[in-house]
Structure formats: C-alpha cells, structure tokens
Short mmCIF file of C-alpha atoms and ligand atoms in Angstrom, two decimals:
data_model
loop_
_atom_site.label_atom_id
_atom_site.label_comp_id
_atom_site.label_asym_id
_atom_site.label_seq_id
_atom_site.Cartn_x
_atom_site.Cartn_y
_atom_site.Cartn_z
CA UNK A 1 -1.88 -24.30 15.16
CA UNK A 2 -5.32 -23.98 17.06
CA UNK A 3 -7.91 -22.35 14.75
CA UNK A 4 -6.82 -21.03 12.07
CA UNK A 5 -4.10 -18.26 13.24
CA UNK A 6 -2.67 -19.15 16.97
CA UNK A 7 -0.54 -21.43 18.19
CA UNK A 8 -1.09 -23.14 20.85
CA UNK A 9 1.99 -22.07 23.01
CA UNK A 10 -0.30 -18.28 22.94
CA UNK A 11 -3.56 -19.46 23.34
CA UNK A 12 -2.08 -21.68 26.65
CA UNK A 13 -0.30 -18.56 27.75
CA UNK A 14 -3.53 -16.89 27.35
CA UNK A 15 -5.64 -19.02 29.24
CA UNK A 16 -3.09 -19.62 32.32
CA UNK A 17 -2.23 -16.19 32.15
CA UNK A 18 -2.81 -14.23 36.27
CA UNK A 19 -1.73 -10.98 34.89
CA UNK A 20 -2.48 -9.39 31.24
CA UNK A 21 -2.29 -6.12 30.48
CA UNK A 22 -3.48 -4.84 27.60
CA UNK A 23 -2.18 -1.30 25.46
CA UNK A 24 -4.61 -0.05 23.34
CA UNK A 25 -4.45 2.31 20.25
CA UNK A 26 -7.31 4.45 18.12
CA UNK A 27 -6.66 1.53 15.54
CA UNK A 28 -9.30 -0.68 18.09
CA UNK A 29 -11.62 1.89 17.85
CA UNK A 30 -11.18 2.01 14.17
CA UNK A 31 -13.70 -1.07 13.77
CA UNK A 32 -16.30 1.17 15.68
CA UNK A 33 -15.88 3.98 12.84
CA UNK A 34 -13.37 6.19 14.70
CA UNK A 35 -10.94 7.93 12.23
CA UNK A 36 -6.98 6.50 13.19
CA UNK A 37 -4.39 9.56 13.93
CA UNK A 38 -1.38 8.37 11.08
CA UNK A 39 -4.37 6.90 8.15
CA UNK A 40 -3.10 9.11 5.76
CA UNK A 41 -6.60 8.99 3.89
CA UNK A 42 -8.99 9.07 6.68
CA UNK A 43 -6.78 9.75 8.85
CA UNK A 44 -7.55 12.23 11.84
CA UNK A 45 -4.84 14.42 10.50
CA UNK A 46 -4.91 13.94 6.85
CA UNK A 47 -5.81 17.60 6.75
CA UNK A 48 -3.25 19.15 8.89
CA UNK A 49 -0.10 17.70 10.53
CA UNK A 50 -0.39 17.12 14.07
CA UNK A 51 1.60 19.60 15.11
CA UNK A 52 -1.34 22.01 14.09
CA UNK A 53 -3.87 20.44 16.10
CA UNK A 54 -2.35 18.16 19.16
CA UNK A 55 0.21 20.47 20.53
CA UNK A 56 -0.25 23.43 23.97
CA UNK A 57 1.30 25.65 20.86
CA UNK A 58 -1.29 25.21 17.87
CA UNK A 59 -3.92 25.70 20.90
CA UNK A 60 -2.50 29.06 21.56
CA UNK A 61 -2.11 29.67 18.23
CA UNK A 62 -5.51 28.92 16.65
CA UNK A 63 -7.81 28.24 19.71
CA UNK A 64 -11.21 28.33 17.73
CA UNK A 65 -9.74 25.28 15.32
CA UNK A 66 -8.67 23.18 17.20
CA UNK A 67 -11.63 23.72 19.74
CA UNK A 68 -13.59 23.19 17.00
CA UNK A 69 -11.95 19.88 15.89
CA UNK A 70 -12.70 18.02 19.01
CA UNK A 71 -15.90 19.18 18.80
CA UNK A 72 -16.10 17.40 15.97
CA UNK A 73 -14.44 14.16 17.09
CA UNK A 74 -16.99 14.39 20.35
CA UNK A 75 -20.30 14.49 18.00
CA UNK A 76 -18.84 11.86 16.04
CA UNK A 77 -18.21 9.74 19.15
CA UNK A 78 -22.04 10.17 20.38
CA UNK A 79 -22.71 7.87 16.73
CA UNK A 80 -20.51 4.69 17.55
CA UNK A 81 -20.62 1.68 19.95
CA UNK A 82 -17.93 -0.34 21.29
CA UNK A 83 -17.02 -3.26 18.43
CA UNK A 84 -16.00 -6.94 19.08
CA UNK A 85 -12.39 -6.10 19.82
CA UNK A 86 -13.66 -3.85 23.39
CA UNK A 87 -15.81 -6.36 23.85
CA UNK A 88 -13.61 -9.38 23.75
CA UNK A 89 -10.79 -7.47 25.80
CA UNK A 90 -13.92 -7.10 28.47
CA UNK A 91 -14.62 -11.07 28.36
CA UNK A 92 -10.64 -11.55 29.21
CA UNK A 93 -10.80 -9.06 32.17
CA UNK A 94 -13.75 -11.20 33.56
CA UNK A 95 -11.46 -14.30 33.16
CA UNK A 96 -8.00 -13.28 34.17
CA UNK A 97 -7.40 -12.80 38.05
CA UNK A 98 -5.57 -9.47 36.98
CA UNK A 99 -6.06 -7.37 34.06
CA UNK A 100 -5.52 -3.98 33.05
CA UNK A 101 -6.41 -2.02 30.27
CA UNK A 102 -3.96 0.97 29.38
CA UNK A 103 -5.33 3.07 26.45
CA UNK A 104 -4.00 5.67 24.63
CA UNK A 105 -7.53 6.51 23.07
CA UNK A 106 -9.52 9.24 24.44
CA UNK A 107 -13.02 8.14 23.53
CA UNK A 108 -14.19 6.08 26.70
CA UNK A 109 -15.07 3.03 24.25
CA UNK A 110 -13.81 0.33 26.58
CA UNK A 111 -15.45 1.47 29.75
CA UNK A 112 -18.52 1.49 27.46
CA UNK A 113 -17.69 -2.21 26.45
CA UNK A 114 -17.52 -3.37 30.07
CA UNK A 115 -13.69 -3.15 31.10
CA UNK A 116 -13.45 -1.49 34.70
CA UNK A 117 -9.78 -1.76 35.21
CA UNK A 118 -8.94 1.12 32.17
CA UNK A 119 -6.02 3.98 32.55
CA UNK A 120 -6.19 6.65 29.90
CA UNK A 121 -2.81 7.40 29.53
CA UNK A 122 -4.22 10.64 27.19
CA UNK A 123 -7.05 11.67 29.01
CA UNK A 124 -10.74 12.04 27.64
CA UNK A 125 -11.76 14.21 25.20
CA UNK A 126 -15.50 14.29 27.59
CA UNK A 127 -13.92 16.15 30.10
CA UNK A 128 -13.00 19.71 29.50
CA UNK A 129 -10.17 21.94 31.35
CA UNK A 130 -9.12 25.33 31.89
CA UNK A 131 -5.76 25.90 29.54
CA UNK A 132 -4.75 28.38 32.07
CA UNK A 133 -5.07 27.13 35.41
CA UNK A 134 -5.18 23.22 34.08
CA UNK A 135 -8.15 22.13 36.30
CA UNK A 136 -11.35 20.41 35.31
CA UNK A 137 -14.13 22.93 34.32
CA UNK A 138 -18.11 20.65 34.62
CA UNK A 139 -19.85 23.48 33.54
CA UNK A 140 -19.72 26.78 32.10
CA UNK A 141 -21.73 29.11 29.86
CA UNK A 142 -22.27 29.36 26.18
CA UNK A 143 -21.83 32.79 25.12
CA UNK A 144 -21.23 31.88 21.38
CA UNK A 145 -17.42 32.65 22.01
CA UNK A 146 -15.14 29.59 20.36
CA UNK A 147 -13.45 28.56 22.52
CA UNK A 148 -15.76 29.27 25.48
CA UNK A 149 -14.20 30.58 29.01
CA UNK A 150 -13.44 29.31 32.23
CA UNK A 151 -16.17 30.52 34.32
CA UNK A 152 -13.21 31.03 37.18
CA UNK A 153 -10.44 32.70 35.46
CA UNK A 154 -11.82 34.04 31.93
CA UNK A 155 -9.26 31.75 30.37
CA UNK A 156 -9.97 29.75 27.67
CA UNK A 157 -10.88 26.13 27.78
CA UNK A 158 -9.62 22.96 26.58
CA UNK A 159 -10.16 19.37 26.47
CA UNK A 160 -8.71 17.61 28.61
CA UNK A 161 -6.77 15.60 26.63
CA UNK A 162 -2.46 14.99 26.81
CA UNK A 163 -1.17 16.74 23.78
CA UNK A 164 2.33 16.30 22.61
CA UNK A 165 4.80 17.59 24.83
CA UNK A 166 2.86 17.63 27.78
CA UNK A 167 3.10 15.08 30.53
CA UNK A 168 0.80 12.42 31.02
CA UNK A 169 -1.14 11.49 33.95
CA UNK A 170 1.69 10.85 36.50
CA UNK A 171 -0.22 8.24 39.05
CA UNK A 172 -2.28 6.47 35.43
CA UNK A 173 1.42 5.89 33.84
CA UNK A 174 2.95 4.62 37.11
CA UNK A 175 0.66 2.45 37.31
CA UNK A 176 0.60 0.93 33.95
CA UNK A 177 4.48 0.79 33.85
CA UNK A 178 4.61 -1.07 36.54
CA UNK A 179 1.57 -3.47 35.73
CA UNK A 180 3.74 -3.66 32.65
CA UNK A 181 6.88 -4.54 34.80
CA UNK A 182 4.79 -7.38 36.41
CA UNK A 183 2.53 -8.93 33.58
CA UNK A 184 2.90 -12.44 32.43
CA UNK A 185 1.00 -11.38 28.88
CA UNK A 186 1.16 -8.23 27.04
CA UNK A 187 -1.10 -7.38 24.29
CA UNK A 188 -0.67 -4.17 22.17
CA UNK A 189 -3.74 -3.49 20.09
CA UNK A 190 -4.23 -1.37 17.15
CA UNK A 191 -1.19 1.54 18.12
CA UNK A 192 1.45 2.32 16.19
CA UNK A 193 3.68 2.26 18.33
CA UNK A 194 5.48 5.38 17.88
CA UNK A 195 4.35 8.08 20.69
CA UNK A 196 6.40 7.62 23.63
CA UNK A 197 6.04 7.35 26.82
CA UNK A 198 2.97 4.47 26.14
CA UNK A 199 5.11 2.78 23.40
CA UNK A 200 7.48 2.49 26.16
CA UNK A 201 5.22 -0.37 27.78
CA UNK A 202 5.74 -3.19 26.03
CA UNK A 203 9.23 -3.12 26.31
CA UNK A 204 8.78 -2.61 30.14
CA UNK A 205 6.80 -5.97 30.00
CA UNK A 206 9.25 -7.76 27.84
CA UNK A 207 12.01 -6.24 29.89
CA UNK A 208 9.96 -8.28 33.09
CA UNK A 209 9.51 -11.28 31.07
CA UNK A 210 6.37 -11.12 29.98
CA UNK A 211 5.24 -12.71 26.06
CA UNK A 212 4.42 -9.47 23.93
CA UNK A 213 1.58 -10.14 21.58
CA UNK A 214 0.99 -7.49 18.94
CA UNK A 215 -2.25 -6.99 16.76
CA UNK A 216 -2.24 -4.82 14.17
CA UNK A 217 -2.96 -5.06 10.21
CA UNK A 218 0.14 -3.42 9.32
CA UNK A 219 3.72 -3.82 11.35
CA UNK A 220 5.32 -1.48 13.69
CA UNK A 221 8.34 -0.78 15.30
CA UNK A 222 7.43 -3.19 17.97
CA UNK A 223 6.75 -5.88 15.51
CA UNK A 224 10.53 -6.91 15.66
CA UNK A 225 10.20 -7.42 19.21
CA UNK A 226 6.87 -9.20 19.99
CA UNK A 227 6.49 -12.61 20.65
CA UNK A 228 3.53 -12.98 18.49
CA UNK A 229 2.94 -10.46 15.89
CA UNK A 230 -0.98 -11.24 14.89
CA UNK A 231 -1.56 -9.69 11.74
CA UNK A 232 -5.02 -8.28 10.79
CA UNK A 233 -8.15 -6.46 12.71
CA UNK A 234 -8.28 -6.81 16.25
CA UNK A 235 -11.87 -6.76 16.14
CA UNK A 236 -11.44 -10.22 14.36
CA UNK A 237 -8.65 -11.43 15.59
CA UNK A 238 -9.06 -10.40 19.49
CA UNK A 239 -12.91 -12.24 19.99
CA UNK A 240 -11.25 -15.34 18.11
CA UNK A 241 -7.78 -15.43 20.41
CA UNK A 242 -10.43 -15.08 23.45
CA UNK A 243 -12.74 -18.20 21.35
CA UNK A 244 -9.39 -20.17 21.26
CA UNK A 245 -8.66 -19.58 24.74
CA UNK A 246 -12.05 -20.65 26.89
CA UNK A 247 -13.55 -22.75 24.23
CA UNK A 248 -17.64 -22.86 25.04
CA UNK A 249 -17.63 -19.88 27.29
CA UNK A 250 -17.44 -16.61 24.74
CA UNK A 251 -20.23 -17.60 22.87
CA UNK A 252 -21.82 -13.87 23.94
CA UNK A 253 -19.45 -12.45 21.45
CA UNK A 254 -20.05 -11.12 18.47
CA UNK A 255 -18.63 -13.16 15.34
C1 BJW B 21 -5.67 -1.26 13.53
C2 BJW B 21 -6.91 -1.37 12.88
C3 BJW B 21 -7.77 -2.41 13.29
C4 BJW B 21 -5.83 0.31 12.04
N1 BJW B 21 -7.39 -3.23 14.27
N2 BJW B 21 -5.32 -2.08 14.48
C5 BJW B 21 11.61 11.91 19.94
C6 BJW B 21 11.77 10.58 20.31
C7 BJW B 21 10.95 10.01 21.27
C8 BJW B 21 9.96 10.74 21.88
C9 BJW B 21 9.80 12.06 21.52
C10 BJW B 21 10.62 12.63 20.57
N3 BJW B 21 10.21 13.91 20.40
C11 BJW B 21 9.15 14.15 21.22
C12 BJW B 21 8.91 13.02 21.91
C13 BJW B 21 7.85 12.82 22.91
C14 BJW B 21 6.49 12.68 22.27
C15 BJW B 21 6.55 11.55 21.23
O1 BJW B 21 6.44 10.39 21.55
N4 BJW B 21 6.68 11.89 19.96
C16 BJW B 21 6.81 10.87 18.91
C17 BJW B 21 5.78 11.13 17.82
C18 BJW B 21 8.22 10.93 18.40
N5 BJW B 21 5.60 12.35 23.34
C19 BJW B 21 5.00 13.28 24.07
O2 BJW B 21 5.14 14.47 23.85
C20 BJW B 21 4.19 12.79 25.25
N6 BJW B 21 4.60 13.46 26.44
C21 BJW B 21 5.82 13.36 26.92
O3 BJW B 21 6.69 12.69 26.39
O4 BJW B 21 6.00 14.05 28.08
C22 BJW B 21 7.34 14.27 28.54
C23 BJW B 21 7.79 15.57 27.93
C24 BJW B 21 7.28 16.74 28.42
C25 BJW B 21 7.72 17.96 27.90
C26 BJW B 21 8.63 17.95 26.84
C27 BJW B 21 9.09 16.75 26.31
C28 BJW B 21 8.66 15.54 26.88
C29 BJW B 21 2.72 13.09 25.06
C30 BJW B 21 2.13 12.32 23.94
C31 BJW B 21 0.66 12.71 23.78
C32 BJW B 21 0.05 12.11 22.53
N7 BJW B 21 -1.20 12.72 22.34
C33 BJW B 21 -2.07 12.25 21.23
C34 BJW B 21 -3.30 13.15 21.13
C35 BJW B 21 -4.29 12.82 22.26
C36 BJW B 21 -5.52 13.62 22.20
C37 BJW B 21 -6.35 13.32 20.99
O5 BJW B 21 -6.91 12.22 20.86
O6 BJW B 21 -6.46 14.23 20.15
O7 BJW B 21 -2.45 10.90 21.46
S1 BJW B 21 -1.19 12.15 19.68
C38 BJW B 21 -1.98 10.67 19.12
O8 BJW B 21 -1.00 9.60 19.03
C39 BJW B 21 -2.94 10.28 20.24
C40 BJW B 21 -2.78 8.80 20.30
O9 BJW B 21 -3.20 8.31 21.55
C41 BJW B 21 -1.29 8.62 20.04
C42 BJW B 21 -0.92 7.27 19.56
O10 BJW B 21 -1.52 6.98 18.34
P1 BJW B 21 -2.16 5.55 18.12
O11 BJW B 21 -3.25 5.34 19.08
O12 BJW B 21 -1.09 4.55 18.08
O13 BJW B 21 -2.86 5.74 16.68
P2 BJW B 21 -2.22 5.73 15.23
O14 BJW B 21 -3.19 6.38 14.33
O15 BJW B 21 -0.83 6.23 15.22
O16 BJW B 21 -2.11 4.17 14.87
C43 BJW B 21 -3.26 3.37 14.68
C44 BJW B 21 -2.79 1.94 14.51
O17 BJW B 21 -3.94 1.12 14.40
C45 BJW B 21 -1.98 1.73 13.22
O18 BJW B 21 -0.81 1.00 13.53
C46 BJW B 21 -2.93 0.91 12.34
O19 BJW B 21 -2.24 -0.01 11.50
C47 BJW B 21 -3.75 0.19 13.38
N8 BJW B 21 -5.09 -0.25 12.94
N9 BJW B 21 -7.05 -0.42 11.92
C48 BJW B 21 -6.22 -3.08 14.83
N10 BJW B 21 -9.03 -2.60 12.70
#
C-alpha cells in the first residue's frame, strides 16, 4: 500500500497514465455545499420525486415551480467555490498528456477550478433556452411573469439543462464515449451511477481496456465492476491519489 489507501499498482497507473478521463457526479460538488440529486435528506429532490421537477412534462405541467427551483439552485451556486476534489482533478489535467473531464453536473464548478478540457453531458443551469424553439435565449426582459418569455417567440423559457428523456448533447457525448473507448484510466467521481447514457462510460472504457477507478462514500452499481473501488469523499481521497502520484509537486493543494 502507498499512503494509507492506494496501492501502488493505481498510483503507477496514475502517474504513467497518457489518457484519463474523468466522469463526474453532483456528489464532487457535494464537498462545495451543493445538495446531491438521490440524498434522501438533503437531497435535491427530497421534496418531490424527480419526475416533478427534471422532466419536458413537469415543465409543461407546472412551469412557475420548476422555474423557480433552478432559480434556487442558481443563487445557491453564486455562494460556493470549487473544493479540493475540482481542484485536484485540475492538477491531473496539467500532468497527464490527455485528459478529459465529462460531468454530469450542471454548475460550471470545474471550469471554475481550472480544468479546460470539461463536456457537460447535462448542460448548464447558467444558460437559459427557449422550451419552444430549443435555442439559447442571452437576454430577455423581466416582466414579473414566472417563467419569463422568449423575447422571439413568446414561449416560455427554460434552463438549459438535459432533463430526463431528452437527448444529450450529441457532439459532447461522442466525444466522451469515445475518449472513454480510448483511455488508459477511468475515474468516476461522486455519481451514482444510475442515469444512463453517462453511466454508460465506464463500461465503454473498461470495454477498451482501460482500469476503472471509482470514488464514492457509498457503492454503486459500478462498484462490482471497477478496478479500484475507493471508498470515501473525493474531496479527500482525489488531492491524496494526486499526492501519491507526483510526490513533491501538489503541494498547492488544499489538505
Ligand atoms: C459523493 C460525495 C462526496 C456523495 N464525494 N461522492 C431504464 C433503463 C435505463 C435507462 C432508462 C430507463 N428509463 C429511462 C432511461 C433513460 C434515462 C435514465 O437513465 N433513467 C434512469 C434513472 C433509469 N436517461 C435519460 O432520460 C437521458 N436521456 C436519454 O436517455 O436520451 C435518450 C432518450 C430520449 C428520449 C426517450 C428515451 C431516451 C437524460 C438524462 C438526464 C439527466 N438529467 C439530470 C438533471 C440535470 C439538470 C439538473 O441538474 O437539474 O441530471 S437527472 C440528475 O441525475 C442529474 C444528474 O446529472 C444525474 C446523475 O446524478 P448524479 O450526478 O450521479 O447524482 P446522484 O445524486 O444520483 O449521486 C450522487 C453520488 O455522489 C452518490 O453516489 C453519493 O454517494 C456520492 N457522494 N457525497 C464523492 N463527498
């Protein structure tokens, strides 16, 4: 064992590694004080079932909550910072010939960190769309009216975010698939695991031959299938895997 939790045959993997990607899950912005989706405490949905607030459907049916729910997620964003778990997976882009970061979160939290080479497989709940004619709306007038109108079409707005049953960005998830397909190291941080297509990635990497390396507190359905299942907060465990790795050179991060 090096440290106190990796073995050695990871952190050398690590460190020799010319092409990591990395999936990412709210549970790595958890650390930062954003609420997870499944928590069923704190959770993002603990007050309604996702179906209510994450679906084309519960828009149309209730426009004004679940406008108004975002809203709330976007003031609460405007309070956090990036935590030592962004940070860290921004030292290994600067130290790996070929990295990608593919992240299911919406919250722009690794971009913030440092990490240039980010897909948001679900969007960014920044930007803001027209339901009806699904193209980006930058600016538009505040009448009062929840939600307010697209000042082309009259239609409502939305963020633009992927809700269930809607496709995600074609060219962002070709290109992480097949960054998947060709990765020598796979890391899938702080997801559960369970919303398809992005839990399809890992097992597009393994599938290449890549070593899958999950961290996560609690297991998942892709726990059975990773290399090396790291057990606990990534933004403990991900600055100390990146410690192991270039001993002397990540002394910038946070402990
Ligand atoms: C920590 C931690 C710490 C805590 N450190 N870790 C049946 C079978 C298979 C698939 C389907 C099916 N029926 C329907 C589908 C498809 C569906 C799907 O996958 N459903 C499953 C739930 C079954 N997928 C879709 O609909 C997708 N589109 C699609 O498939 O298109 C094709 C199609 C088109 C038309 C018809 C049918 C198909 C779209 C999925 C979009 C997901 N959108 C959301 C909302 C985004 C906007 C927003 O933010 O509001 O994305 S849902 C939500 O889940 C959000 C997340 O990105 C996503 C994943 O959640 P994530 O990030 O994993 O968070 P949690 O909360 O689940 O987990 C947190 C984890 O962190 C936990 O494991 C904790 O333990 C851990 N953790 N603290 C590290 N400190």
């Amino acid at each position: 064992m090096n440290g106190e939790q990796f073995s050695s045959e990871l952190v050398n993997a690590l460190r020799g590694a010319t092409r990591v990607v990395a999936l990412t899950g709210a549970g790595i912005s958890a650390e930062s004080g954003v609420p997870t989706f499944r928590d069923a405490q704190t959770g993002l949905w603990s007050k309604f079932r996702p179906e209510e607030l994450a679906t084309p459907e519960a828009f149309q049916r209730n426009p004004k909550l679940v406008w108004e729910w975002y809203a709330m997620r976007r003031a609460r964003l405007r309070e956090v910072v990036p935590n030592a778990g962004h940070l860290a997976l921004a030292e290994i882009e600067r130290r790996v010939p070929t990295f990608l970061i593919a992240t299911q979160n919406v919250d722009g939290l690794h971009q913030r960190a440092g990490s240039r080479q980010v897909l948001e497989l679900h969007g960014n709940i920044t930007r803001t769309k027209c339901f009806s004619e699904d193209s980006p709306v930058a600016e538009w007038s505040e009448t009062g009216e929840v939600p307010p109108r697209c000042p082309r079409c009259g239609g409502f707005l939305r963020p633009d975010v992927v809700w269930f049953n809607e496709t995600l960005p074609e060219e962002a998830f070709a290109q992480a698939d097949a960054a998947s397909r060709a990765c020598d190291l796979f890391l899938s941080v702080g997801t559960s695991a369970l919303v398809y297509p992005a839990a399809s990635l890992p097992l597009s990497a393994k599938a290449g031959g890549a070593m899958v390396v999950e961290i996560n507190p609690e297991s998942t359905p892709l726990t059975a299938r990773a290399d090396h299942f790291l057990r606990g907060p990534s933004g403990r465990l991900l600055p100390a895997l990146v410690r192991a790795a270039w001993p002397g050179v990540s002394e910038q991060l946070p402990r």
